[in-house]
Amino acid sequence: MRLERKKALITAAGQGIGRATALRFAAEGAQVVATDINPASLEALSSTPGITTLTLDVLDPAAINELAEKVGAIDILFNCAGFVASGSLLDGTDADWELSLSLNVMAMVRMTRAFLPAMLDQGGGSIINMASVASSLKGVPNRCAYGTSKAAVLGLTKSIASDYIGRGIRCNAICPGTVDSPSLRQRIDEQALQQGRPRDDVYADFIARQPQGRLGTPEEIAALATYLAADESAYTTGTAQIIDGGWLV
Ligand code: NAD
């Protein structure tokens, strides 16, 4: 097992990529603290051996600090929480921008600031930040606030990697293409409604932009997170790991 004797904490573990990663980390022998704002979504995980569930709103700085006190030192921090705001520059409201930057960037800053000191004290750890191909890697139509926030995640990742490289800390970002998750399904339904188009047509648009002709699965992203969490990736830090079914080819 690749994560034996490691303690991991994951945000947004209630569904999608975070959930698949919690299950994979536990299957690889890690002790996993799976957190999410939605306690109901964590219920199904709570009976899995190796997984402890805790409610956490990553927008709540006091709750983050309390959690860090309670959980103590961890070996792996997976900052997975994020939100997709749709729209171009002229469509996006200040509220969209504020939520995108708070949830996708500032929450990651606060989480890392809260958990890093204990990681440093124990001599190291792996931090994994959820970015996206929609970032500084690729301009995606109607993802202006989202792409800007995920570009910031790449800058944050490289800065952390650089500042703590001599102290056993690795920090890498995962940049997926389109992954079949509950929120993607929800976005497809919303777009179909807004555009007055059949749901299957909107779904086909998402498939069409992926050159492999399919969406990624949360389990495929969890496999990459497992590699970045494990000691086998010891020589990998400050990277933006693209996992996009060839979207950027
Ligand atoms: P999702 O969007 O389906 O689920 C998100 C989870 O986040 C939910 O369980 C929700 O309860 C939780 N959450 C929402 N607000 C929260 C908060 N304030 N505090 C804590 N938890 C909160 O999951 P997903 O689509 O797998 O996305 C996970 C991450 O992957 C996000 O950062 C997203 O931007 C990124 N990503 C997703 C895709 C994709 O196509 N699905 C592609 C690239 C990147």
PDB file of C-alpha atoms and ligand atoms in Angstrom:
ATOM      1  CA  MET A   1       0.000   0.000   0.000  1.00  0.00           C
ATOM      2  CA  ARG A   2       1.396   3.367  -1.051  1.00  0.00           C
ATOM      3  CA  LEU A   3       0.213   5.604   1.802  1.00  0.00           C
ATOM      4  CA  GLU A   4       0.741   3.444   4.860  1.00  0.00           C
ATOM      5  CA  ARG A   5       1.438   5.389   8.076  1.00  0.00           C
ATOM      6  CA  LYS A   6       0.411   8.660   6.420  1.00  0.00           C
ATOM      7  CA  LYS A   7      -2.279  10.997   7.680  1.00  0.00           C
ATOM      8  CA  ALA A   8      -4.174  12.959   5.043  1.00  0.00           C
ATOM      9  CA  LEU A   9      -6.750  15.722   5.124  1.00  0.00           C
ATOM     10  CA  ILE A  10      -9.002  16.485   2.160  1.00  0.00           C
ATOM     11  CA  THR A  11     -11.386  19.408   1.642  1.00  0.00           C
ATOM     12  CA  ALA A  12     -14.592  18.995  -0.378  1.00  0.00           C
ATOM     13  CA  ALA A  13     -14.474  15.236   0.110  1.00  0.00           C
ATOM     14  CA  GLY A  14     -18.254  14.813   0.059  1.00  0.00           C
ATOM     15  CA  GLN A  15     -18.521  14.193  -3.672  1.00  0.00           C
ATOM     16  CA  GLY A  16     -16.661  14.161  -6.981  1.00  0.00           C
ATOM     17  CA  ILE A  17     -12.854  14.202  -7.030  1.00  0.00           C
ATOM     18  CA  GLY A  18     -12.489  14.799  -3.282  1.00  0.00           C
ATOM     19  CA  ARG A  19     -14.634  11.794  -2.428  1.00  0.00           C
ATOM     20  CA  ALA A  20     -12.889   9.485  -4.901  1.00  0.00           C
ATOM     21  CA  THR A  21      -9.546  10.607  -3.460  1.00  0.00           C
ATOM     22  CA  ALA A  22     -10.637   9.977   0.146  1.00  0.00           C
ATOM     23  CA  LEU A  23     -11.598   6.419  -0.811  1.00  0.00           C
ATOM     24  CA  ARG A  24      -8.374   5.836  -2.758  1.00  0.00           C
ATOM     25  CA  PHE A  25      -6.124   7.289  -0.031  1.00  0.00           C
ATOM     26  CA  ALA A  26      -7.833   5.043   2.544  1.00  0.00           C
ATOM     27  CA  ALA A  27      -7.474   2.012   0.262  1.00  0.00           C
ATOM     28  CA  GLU A  28      -3.758   2.834   0.034  1.00  0.00           C
ATOM     29  CA  GLY A  29      -3.457   2.642   3.822  1.00  0.00           C
ATOM     30  CA  ALA A  30      -3.699   6.331   4.811  1.00  0.00           C
ATOM     31  CA  GLN A  31      -5.599   7.639   7.815  1.00  0.00           C
ATOM     32  CA  VAL A  32      -7.924  10.110   6.083  1.00  0.00           C
ATOM     33  CA  VAL A  33      -9.765  13.101   7.512  1.00  0.00           C
ATOM     34  CA  ALA A  34     -12.472  13.757   4.925  1.00  0.00           C
ATOM     35  CA  THR A  35     -14.062  17.206   5.263  1.00  0.00           C
ATOM     36  CA  ASP A  36     -16.888  18.978   3.467  1.00  0.00           C
ATOM     37  CA  ILE A  37     -19.336  21.805   4.113  1.00  0.00           C
ATOM     38  CA  ASN A  38     -22.199  19.355   3.593  1.00  0.00           C
ATOM     39  CA  PRO A  39     -22.312  16.775   6.409  1.00  0.00           C
ATOM     40  CA  ALA A  40     -24.931  14.677   4.607  1.00  0.00           C
ATOM     41  CA  SER A  41     -22.538  14.090   1.733  1.00  0.00           C
ATOM     42  CA  LEU A  42     -19.928  12.727   4.165  1.00  0.00           C
ATOM     43  CA  GLU A  43     -22.251  10.160   5.727  1.00  0.00           C
ATOM     44  CA  ALA A  44     -21.573   7.483   3.139  1.00  0.00           C
ATOM     45  CA  LEU A  45     -17.823   7.802   3.796  1.00  0.00           C
ATOM     46  CA  SER A  46     -17.989   7.617   7.567  1.00  0.00           C
ATOM     47  CA  SER A  47     -18.239   3.814   7.684  1.00  0.00           C
ATOM     48  CA  THR A  48     -15.181   3.328   5.446  1.00  0.00           C
ATOM     49  CA  PRO A  49     -12.199   1.942   7.379  1.00  0.00           C
ATOM     50  CA  GLY A  50      -9.447   4.551   7.658  1.00  0.00           C
ATOM     51  CA  ILE A  51     -11.749   7.541   7.049  1.00  0.00           C
ATOM     52  CA  THR A  52     -12.870  10.043   9.696  1.00  0.00           C
ATOM     53  CA  THR A  53     -15.376  12.660   8.555  1.00  0.00           C
ATOM     54  CA  LEU A  54     -15.632  16.241   9.792  1.00  0.00           C
ATOM     55  CA  THR A  55     -17.732  19.153   8.630  1.00  0.00           C
ATOM     56  CA  LEU A  56     -15.681  22.108   7.395  1.00  0.00           C
ATOM     57  CA  ASP A  57     -16.651  25.252   5.516  1.00  0.00           C
ATOM     58  CA  VAL A  58     -13.356  26.360   3.998  1.00  0.00           C
ATOM     59  CA  LEU A  59     -14.722  29.914   3.810  1.00  0.00           C
ATOM     60  CA  ASP A  60     -14.698  30.078   7.618  1.00  0.00           C
ATOM     61  CA  PRO A  61     -11.184  31.063   8.808  1.00  0.00           C
ATOM     62  CA  ALA A  62     -11.941  30.352  12.489  1.00  0.00           C
ATOM     63  CA  ALA A  63     -13.231  26.866  11.649  1.00  0.00           C
ATOM     64  CA  ILE A  64     -10.057  26.148   9.656  1.00  0.00           C
ATOM     65  CA  ASN A  65      -7.854  27.109  12.598  1.00  0.00           C
ATOM     66  CA  GLU A  66      -9.966  25.059  15.028  1.00  0.00           C
ATOM     67  CA  LEU A  67      -9.730  22.070  12.725  1.00  0.00           C
ATOM     68  CA  ALA A  68      -5.948  22.371  12.460  1.00  0.00           C
ATOM     69  CA  GLU A  69      -5.706  22.431  16.277  1.00  0.00           C
ATOM     70  CA  LYS A  70      -7.958  19.403  16.548  1.00  0.00           C
ATOM     71  CA  VAL A  71      -6.361  17.298  13.793  1.00  0.00           C
ATOM     72  CA  GLY A  72      -2.710  18.136  14.532  1.00  0.00           C
ATOM     73  CA  ALA A  73       0.119  17.130  12.208  1.00  0.00           C
ATOM     74  CA  ILE A  74      -0.726  15.640   8.818  1.00  0.00           C
ATOM     75  CA  ASP A  75       1.470  14.295   6.027  1.00  0.00           C
ATOM     76  CA  ILE A  76      -0.824  15.119   3.110  1.00  0.00           C
ATOM     77  CA  LEU A  77      -3.074  18.130   2.581  1.00  0.00           C
ATOM     78  CA  PHE A  78      -5.348  17.958  -0.455  1.00  0.00           C
ATOM     79  CA  ASN A  79      -6.960  21.349  -1.034  1.00  0.00           C
ATOM     80  CA  CYS A  80      -9.724  20.180  -3.338  1.00  0.00           C
ATOM     81  CA  ALA A  81     -12.575  22.629  -2.632  1.00  0.00           C
ATOM     82  CA  GLY A  82     -13.480  24.848  -5.556  1.00  0.00           C
ATOM     83  CA  PHE A  83     -16.381  26.442  -7.356  1.00  0.00           C
ATOM     84  CA  VAL A  84     -17.035  27.015 -11.062  1.00  0.00           C
ATOM     85  CA  ALA A  85     -18.433  30.455 -11.899  1.00  0.00           C
ATOM     86  CA  SER A  86     -19.646  30.598 -15.491  1.00  0.00           C
ATOM     87  CA  GLY A  87     -19.425  33.699 -17.626  1.00  0.00           C
ATOM     88  CA  SER A  88     -17.146  36.031 -19.552  1.00  0.00           C
ATOM     89  CA  LEU A  89     -15.614  39.200 -18.108  1.00  0.00           C
ATOM     90  CA  LEU A  90     -18.725  41.224 -18.979  1.00  0.00           C
ATOM     91  CA  ASP A  91     -21.102  38.592 -17.585  1.00  0.00           C
ATOM     92  CA  GLY A  92     -19.433  38.029 -14.230  1.00  0.00           C
ATOM     93  CA  THR A  93     -20.717  39.893 -11.198  1.00  0.00           C
ATOM     94  CA  ASP A  94     -18.541  41.101  -8.323  1.00  0.00           C
ATOM     95  CA  ALA A  95     -20.154  38.370  -6.238  1.00  0.00           C
ATOM     96  CA  ASP A  96     -18.973  35.703  -8.732  1.00  0.00           C
ATOM     97  CA  TRP A  97     -15.446  37.091  -8.551  1.00  0.00           C
ATOM     98  CA  GLU A  98     -15.441  37.378  -4.790  1.00  0.00           C
ATOM     99  CA  LEU A  99     -16.670  33.797  -4.323  1.00  0.00           C
ATOM    100  CA  SER A 100     -14.244  32.436  -6.938  1.00  0.00           C
ATOM    101  CA  LEU A 101     -11.256  34.126  -5.343  1.00  0.00           C
ATOM    102  CA  SER A 102     -12.366  33.345  -1.761  1.00  0.00           C
ATOM    103  CA  LEU A 103     -13.233  29.690  -2.299  1.00  0.00           C
ATOM    104  CA  ASN A 104     -10.711  28.744  -4.967  1.00  0.00           C
ATOM    105  CA  VAL A 105      -7.733  30.730  -3.682  1.00  0.00           C
ATOM    106  CA  MET A 106      -8.030  32.308  -0.209  1.00  0.00           C
ATOM    107  CA  ALA A 107      -9.452  29.160   1.380  1.00  0.00           C
ATOM    108  CA  MET A 108      -6.416  27.269   0.061  1.00  0.00           C
ATOM    109  CA  VAL A 109      -4.114  29.952   1.483  1.00  0.00           C
ATOM    110  CA  ARG A 110      -5.787  29.712   4.897  1.00  0.00           C
ATOM    111  CA  MET A 111      -5.865  25.906   4.930  1.00  0.00           C
ATOM    112  CA  THR A 112      -2.189  25.701   4.047  1.00  0.00           C
ATOM    113  CA  ARG A 113      -1.248  28.414   6.549  1.00  0.00           C
ATOM    114  CA  ALA A 114      -3.082  26.491   9.275  1.00  0.00           C
ATOM    115  CA  PHE A 115      -1.600  23.038   8.538  1.00  0.00           C
ATOM    116  CA  LEU A 116       1.902  23.901   7.296  1.00  0.00           C
ATOM    117  CA  PRO A 117       3.545  24.737  10.655  1.00  0.00           C
ATOM    118  CA  ALA A 118       2.924  21.214  12.049  1.00  0.00           C
ATOM    119  CA  MET A 119       4.095  19.703   8.755  1.00  0.00           C
ATOM    120  CA  LEU A 120       7.302  21.727   9.048  1.00  0.00           C
ATOM    121  CA  ASP A 121       7.740  20.645  12.673  1.00  0.00           C
ATOM    122  CA  GLN A 122       7.527  16.978  11.689  1.00  0.00           C
ATOM    123  CA  GLY A 123      10.002  17.477   8.846  1.00  0.00           C
ATOM    124  CA  GLY A 124       7.856  17.395   5.739  1.00  0.00           C
ATOM    125  CA  GLY A 125       4.648  16.742   3.879  1.00  0.00           C
ATOM    126  CA  SER A 126       2.903  16.838   0.528  1.00  0.00           C
ATOM    127  CA  ILE A 127       0.442  19.606  -0.338  1.00  0.00           C
ATOM    128  CA  ILE A 128      -1.789  19.075  -3.338  1.00  0.00           C
ATOM    129  CA  ASN A 129      -3.770  21.999  -4.707  1.00  0.00           C
ATOM    130  CA  MET A 130      -6.698  21.580  -7.075  1.00  0.00           C
ATOM    131  CA  ALA A 131      -6.282  23.845 -10.103  1.00  0.00           C
ATOM    132  CA  SER A 132      -7.602  23.207 -13.618  1.00  0.00           C
ATOM    133  CA  VAL A 133      -6.531  23.306 -17.245  1.00  0.00           C
ATOM    134  CA  ALA A 134      -8.815  26.381 -17.295  1.00  0.00           C
ATOM    135  CA  SER A 135      -6.167  28.621 -15.682  1.00  0.00           C
ATOM    136  CA  SER A 136      -2.954  30.165 -17.000  1.00  0.00           C
ATOM    137  CA  LEU A 137      -2.674  26.972 -19.109  1.00  0.00           C
ATOM    138  CA  LYS A 138      -5.742  27.563 -21.267  1.00  0.00           C
ATOM    139  CA  GLY A 139      -8.358  30.227 -21.847  1.00  0.00           C
ATOM    140  CA  VAL A 140     -11.732  28.483 -21.745  1.00  0.00           C
ATOM    141  CA  PRO A 141     -14.794  30.402 -22.966  1.00  0.00           C
ATOM    142  CA  ASN A 142     -17.131  31.631 -20.239  1.00  0.00           C
ATOM    143  CA  ARG A 143     -14.817  30.741 -17.364  1.00  0.00           C
ATOM    144  CA  CYS A 144     -13.244  34.155 -16.732  1.00  0.00           C
ATOM    145  CA  ALA A 145     -13.408  34.340 -12.917  1.00  0.00           C
ATOM    146  CA  TYR A 146     -12.826  30.594 -12.597  1.00  0.00           C
ATOM    147  CA  GLY A 147      -9.808  30.551 -14.925  1.00  0.00           C
ATOM    148  CA  THR A 148      -8.321  33.582 -13.181  1.00  0.00           C
ATOM    149  CA  SER A 149      -8.718  31.946  -9.764  1.00  0.00           C
ATOM    150  CA  LYS A 150      -7.196  28.661 -10.921  1.00  0.00           C
ATOM    151  CA  ALA A 151      -4.248  30.552 -12.467  1.00  0.00           C
ATOM    152  CA  ALA A 152      -3.698  32.014  -8.995  1.00  0.00           C
ATOM    153  CA  VAL A 153      -3.672  28.462  -7.602  1.00  0.00           C
ATOM    154  CA  LEU A 154      -0.737  27.652  -9.879  1.00  0.00           C
ATOM    155  CA  GLY A 155       1.151  30.738  -8.653  1.00  0.00           C
ATOM    156  CA  LEU A 156       0.380  29.854  -5.047  1.00  0.00           C
ATOM    157  CA  THR A 157       1.533  26.266  -5.586  1.00  0.00           C
ATOM    158  CA  LYS A 158       4.862  27.306  -7.065  1.00  0.00           C
ATOM    159  CA  SER A 159       5.443  29.906  -4.334  1.00  0.00           C
ATOM    160  CA  ILE A 160       4.815  27.403  -1.544  1.00  0.00           C
ATOM    161  CA  ALA A 161       6.997  24.802  -3.275  1.00  0.00           C
ATOM    162  CA  SER A 162       9.800  27.321  -3.621  1.00  0.00           C
ATOM    163  CA  ASP A 163       9.632  28.756  -0.089  1.00  0.00           C
ATOM    164  CA  TYR A 164       9.665  25.392   1.702  1.00  0.00           C
ATOM    165  CA  ILE A 165      11.657  23.198  -0.690  1.00  0.00           C
ATOM    166  CA  GLY A 166      14.538  22.935   1.769  1.00  0.00           C
ATOM    167  CA  ARG A 167      12.302  21.803   4.621  1.00  0.00           C
ATOM    168  CA  GLY A 168      10.770  18.620   3.260  1.00  0.00           C
ATOM    169  CA  ILE A 169       7.591  20.179   1.898  1.00  0.00           C
ATOM    170  CA  ARG A 170       6.397  19.419  -1.617  1.00  0.00           C
ATOM    171  CA  CYS A 171       3.535  21.311  -3.214  1.00  0.00           C
ATOM    172  CA  ASN A 172       1.981  20.386  -6.555  1.00  0.00           C
ATOM    173  CA  ALA A 173      -1.167  21.315  -8.448  1.00  0.00           C
ATOM    174  CA  ILE A 174      -3.532  19.063 -10.340  1.00  0.00           C
ATOM    175  CA  CYS A 175      -4.973  20.509 -13.556  1.00  0.00           C
ATOM    176  CA  PRO A 176      -7.845  18.381 -14.822  1.00  0.00           C
ATOM    177  CA  GLY A 177      -9.769  18.760 -18.035  1.00  0.00           C
ATOM    178  CA  THR A 178     -13.471  17.963 -17.785  1.00  0.00           C
ATOM    179  CA  VAL A 179     -14.312  15.433 -15.098  1.00  0.00           C
ATOM    180  CA  ASP A 180     -17.665  13.746 -14.643  1.00  0.00           C
ATOM    181  CA  SER A 181     -18.681  14.950 -11.179  1.00  0.00           C
ATOM    182  CA  PRO A 182     -22.013  15.894  -9.578  1.00  0.00           C
ATOM    183  CA  SER A 183     -21.349  19.616 -10.069  1.00  0.00           C
ATOM    184  CA  LEU A 184     -20.538  19.097 -13.760  1.00  0.00           C
ATOM    185  CA  ARG A 185     -23.861  17.285 -14.175  1.00  0.00           C
ATOM    186  CA  GLN A 186     -25.547  20.208 -12.421  1.00  0.00           C
ATOM    187  CA  ARG A 187     -23.832  22.741 -14.741  1.00  0.00           C
ATOM    188  CA  ILE A 188     -25.014  20.747 -17.755  1.00  0.00           C
ATOM    189  CA  ASP A 189     -28.605  20.816 -16.460  1.00  0.00           C
ATOM    190  CA  GLU A 190     -28.404  24.571 -15.782  1.00  0.00           C
ATOM    191  CA  GLN A 191     -26.960  25.358 -19.209  1.00  0.00           C
ATOM    192  CA  ALA A 192     -29.623  23.232 -20.907  1.00  0.00           C
ATOM    193  CA  LEU A 193     -32.296  25.197 -19.050  1.00  0.00           C
ATOM    194  CA  GLN A 194     -30.722  28.615 -19.774  1.00  0.00           C
ATOM    195  CA  GLN A 195     -30.128  27.851 -23.444  1.00  0.00           C
ATOM    196  CA  GLY A 196     -33.445  26.028 -23.972  1.00  0.00           C
ATOM    197  CA  ARG A 197     -31.561  23.056 -25.417  1.00  0.00           C
ATOM    198  CA  PRO A 198     -31.877  19.343 -24.730  1.00  0.00           C
ATOM    199  CA  ARG A 199     -29.627  18.196 -21.910  1.00  0.00           C
ATOM    200  CA  ASP A 200     -27.991  15.571 -24.139  1.00  0.00           C
ATOM    201  CA  ASP A 201     -26.882  18.273 -26.614  1.00  0.00           C
ATOM    202  CA  VAL A 202     -25.180  20.284 -23.865  1.00  0.00           C
ATOM    203  CA  TYR A 203     -23.563  17.088 -22.584  1.00  0.00           C
ATOM    204  CA  ALA A 204     -22.334  16.376 -26.136  1.00  0.00           C
ATOM    205  CA  ASP A 205     -20.682  19.838 -26.209  1.00  0.00           C
ATOM    206  CA  PHE A 206     -18.622  18.942 -23.133  1.00  0.00           C
ATOM    207  CA  ILE A 207     -17.621  15.609 -24.707  1.00  0.00           C
ATOM    208  CA  ALA A 208     -16.753  17.313 -28.010  1.00  0.00           C
ATOM    209  CA  ARG A 209     -14.121  19.532 -26.395  1.00  0.00           C
ATOM    210  CA  GLN A 210     -12.308  16.447 -25.068  1.00  0.00           C
ATOM    211  CA  PRO A 211     -10.216  14.904 -27.888  1.00  0.00           C
ATOM    212  CA  GLN A 212     -10.462  11.418 -26.380  1.00  0.00           C
ATOM    213  CA  GLY A 213     -14.224  11.635 -26.809  1.00  0.00           C
ATOM    214  CA  ARG A 214     -15.012  11.148 -23.147  1.00  0.00           C
ATOM    215  CA  LEU A 215     -14.929  12.898 -19.793  1.00  0.00           C
ATOM    216  CA  GLY A 216     -12.377  12.065 -17.119  1.00  0.00           C
ATOM    217  CA  THR A 217     -13.457  10.181 -14.022  1.00  0.00           C
ATOM    218  CA  PRO A 218     -12.929  11.282 -10.404  1.00  0.00           C
ATOM    219  CA  GLU A 219     -11.047   8.008  -9.871  1.00  0.00           C
ATOM    220  CA  GLU A 220      -8.502   8.949 -12.554  1.00  0.00           C
ATOM    221  CA  ILE A 221      -7.803  12.232 -10.773  1.00  0.00           C
ATOM    222  CA  ALA A 222      -7.618  10.382  -7.429  1.00  0.00           C
ATOM    223  CA  ALA A 223      -4.901   8.140  -8.899  1.00  0.00           C
ATOM    224  CA  LEU A 224      -2.788  11.210  -9.713  1.00  0.00           C
ATOM    225  CA  ALA A 225      -3.429  12.675  -6.248  1.00  0.00           C
ATOM    226  CA  THR A 226      -2.258   9.362  -4.765  1.00  0.00           C
ATOM    227  CA  TYR A 227       1.000   9.570  -6.722  1.00  0.00           C
ATOM    228  CA  LEU A 228       1.579  13.160  -5.555  1.00  0.00           C
ATOM    229  CA  ALA A 229       0.772  12.184  -1.969  1.00  0.00           C
ATOM    230  CA  ALA A 230       3.073   9.162  -1.929  1.00  0.00           C
ATOM    231  CA  ASP A 231       6.826   9.101  -1.388  1.00  0.00           C
ATOM    232  CA  GLU A 232       7.291   7.746  -4.912  1.00  0.00           C
ATOM    233  CA  SER A 233       6.802  11.337  -6.153  1.00  0.00           C
ATOM    234  CA  ALA A 234       9.547  12.617  -3.815  1.00  0.00           C
ATOM    235  CA  TYR A 235      11.378  14.348  -6.697  1.00  0.00           C
ATOM    236  CA  THR A 236       8.239  16.206  -7.862  1.00  0.00           C
ATOM    237  CA  THR A 237       7.429  19.638  -6.502  1.00  0.00           C
ATOM    238  CA  GLY A 238       6.155  22.970  -7.823  1.00  0.00           C
ATOM    239  CA  THR A 239       4.502  21.261 -10.781  1.00  0.00           C
ATOM    240  CA  ALA A 240       1.187  21.718 -12.572  1.00  0.00           C
ATOM    241  CA  GLN A 241       0.125  18.162 -13.375  1.00  0.00           C
ATOM    242  CA  ILE A 242      -2.079  18.165 -16.465  1.00  0.00           C
ATOM    243  CA  ILE A 243      -4.655  15.370 -16.608  1.00  0.00           C
ATOM    244  CA  ASP A 244      -7.035  16.436 -19.330  1.00  0.00           C
ATOM    245  CA  GLY A 245      -7.613  13.645 -21.861  1.00  0.00           C
ATOM    246  CA  GLY A 246      -5.538  15.588 -24.363  1.00  0.00           C
ATOM    247  CA  TRP A 247      -7.474  18.871 -24.220  1.00  0.00           C
ATOM    248  CA  LEU A 248      -4.167  20.756 -24.396  1.00  0.00           C
ATOM    249  CA  VAL A 249      -2.599  18.572 -27.097  1.00  0.00           C
TER     250      VAL A 249
HETATM  251  P1  NAD B   1     -18.032  18.982  -7.017  1.00  0.00           P
HETATM  252  O1  NAD B   1     -17.971  20.388  -7.510  1.00  0.00           O
HETATM  253  O2  NAD B   1     -19.055  18.082  -7.590  1.00  0.00           O
HETATM  254  O3  NAD B   1     -18.165  18.963  -5.442  1.00  0.00           O
HETATM  255  C1  NAD B   1     -17.688  20.032  -4.698  1.00  0.00           C
HETATM  256  C2  NAD B   1     -17.747  19.708  -3.225  1.00  0.00           C
HETATM  257  O4  NAD B   1     -17.308  20.885  -2.547  1.00  0.00           O
HETATM  258  C3  NAD B   1     -19.137  19.402  -2.691  1.00  0.00           C
HETATM  259  O5  NAD B   1     -19.106  18.216  -1.910  1.00  0.00           O
HETATM  260  C4  NAD B   1     -19.466  20.631  -1.833  1.00  0.00           C
HETATM  261  O6  NAD B   1     -20.296  20.338  -0.723  1.00  0.00           O
HETATM  262  C5  NAD B   1     -18.091  21.078  -1.409  1.00  0.00           C
HETATM  263  N1  NAD B   1     -18.021  22.488  -1.019  1.00  0.00           N
HETATM  264  C6  NAD B   1     -18.634  23.533  -1.615  1.00  0.00           C
HETATM  265  N2  NAD B   1     -18.394  24.663  -0.927  1.00  0.00           N
HETATM  266  C7  NAD B   1     -17.594  24.312   0.118  1.00  0.00           C
HETATM  267  C8  NAD B   1     -17.038  25.047   1.197  1.00  0.00           C
HETATM  268  N3  NAD B   1     -17.238  26.356   1.334  1.00  0.00           N
HETATM  269  N4  NAD B   1     -16.275  24.376   2.110  1.00  0.00           N
HETATM  270  C9  NAD B   1     -16.078  23.045   1.986  1.00  0.00           C
HETATM  271  N5  NAD B   1     -16.606  22.295   0.974  1.00  0.00           N
HETATM  272  C10 NAD B   1     -17.354  22.930   0.065  1.00  0.00           C
HETATM  273  O7  NAD B   1     -16.580  18.319  -7.184  1.00  0.00           O
HETATM  274  P2  NAD B   1     -15.618  18.279  -8.439  1.00  0.00           P
HETATM  275  O8  NAD B   1     -16.297  18.673  -9.705  1.00  0.00           O
HETATM  276  O9  NAD B   1     -14.936  16.971  -8.330  1.00  0.00           O
HETATM  277  O10 NAD B   1     -14.585  19.480  -8.143  1.00  0.00           O
HETATM  278  C11 NAD B   1     -13.612  19.405  -7.130  1.00  0.00           C
HETATM  279  C12 NAD B   1     -12.474  20.351  -7.480  1.00  0.00           C
HETATM  280  O11 NAD B   1     -11.944  19.990  -8.759  1.00  0.00           O
HETATM  281  C13 NAD B   1     -12.852  21.816  -7.581  1.00  0.00           C
HETATM  282  O12 NAD B   1     -11.806  22.613  -7.058  1.00  0.00           O
HETATM  283  C14 NAD B   1     -12.977  22.045  -9.075  1.00  0.00           C
HETATM  284  O13 NAD B   1     -12.739  23.385  -9.449  1.00  0.00           O
HETATM  285  C15 NAD B   1     -11.873  21.130  -9.586  1.00  0.00           C
HETATM  286  N6  NAD B   1     -12.009  20.763 -10.987  1.00  0.00           N
HETATM  287  C16 NAD B   1     -13.117  20.071 -11.394  1.00  0.00           C
HETATM  288  C17 NAD B   1     -13.240  19.744 -12.739  1.00  0.00           C
HETATM  289  C18 NAD B   1     -14.451  19.013 -13.258  1.00  0.00           C
HETATM  290  O14 NAD B   1     -14.630  18.967 -14.485  1.00  0.00           O
HETATM  291  N7  NAD B   1     -15.270  18.432 -12.411  1.00  0.00           N
HETATM  292  C19 NAD B   1     -12.248  20.126 -13.649  1.00  0.00           C
HETATM  293  C20 NAD B   1     -11.145  20.815 -13.185  1.00  0.00           C
HETATM  294  C21 NAD B   1     -11.038  21.118 -11.846  1.00  0.00           C
END
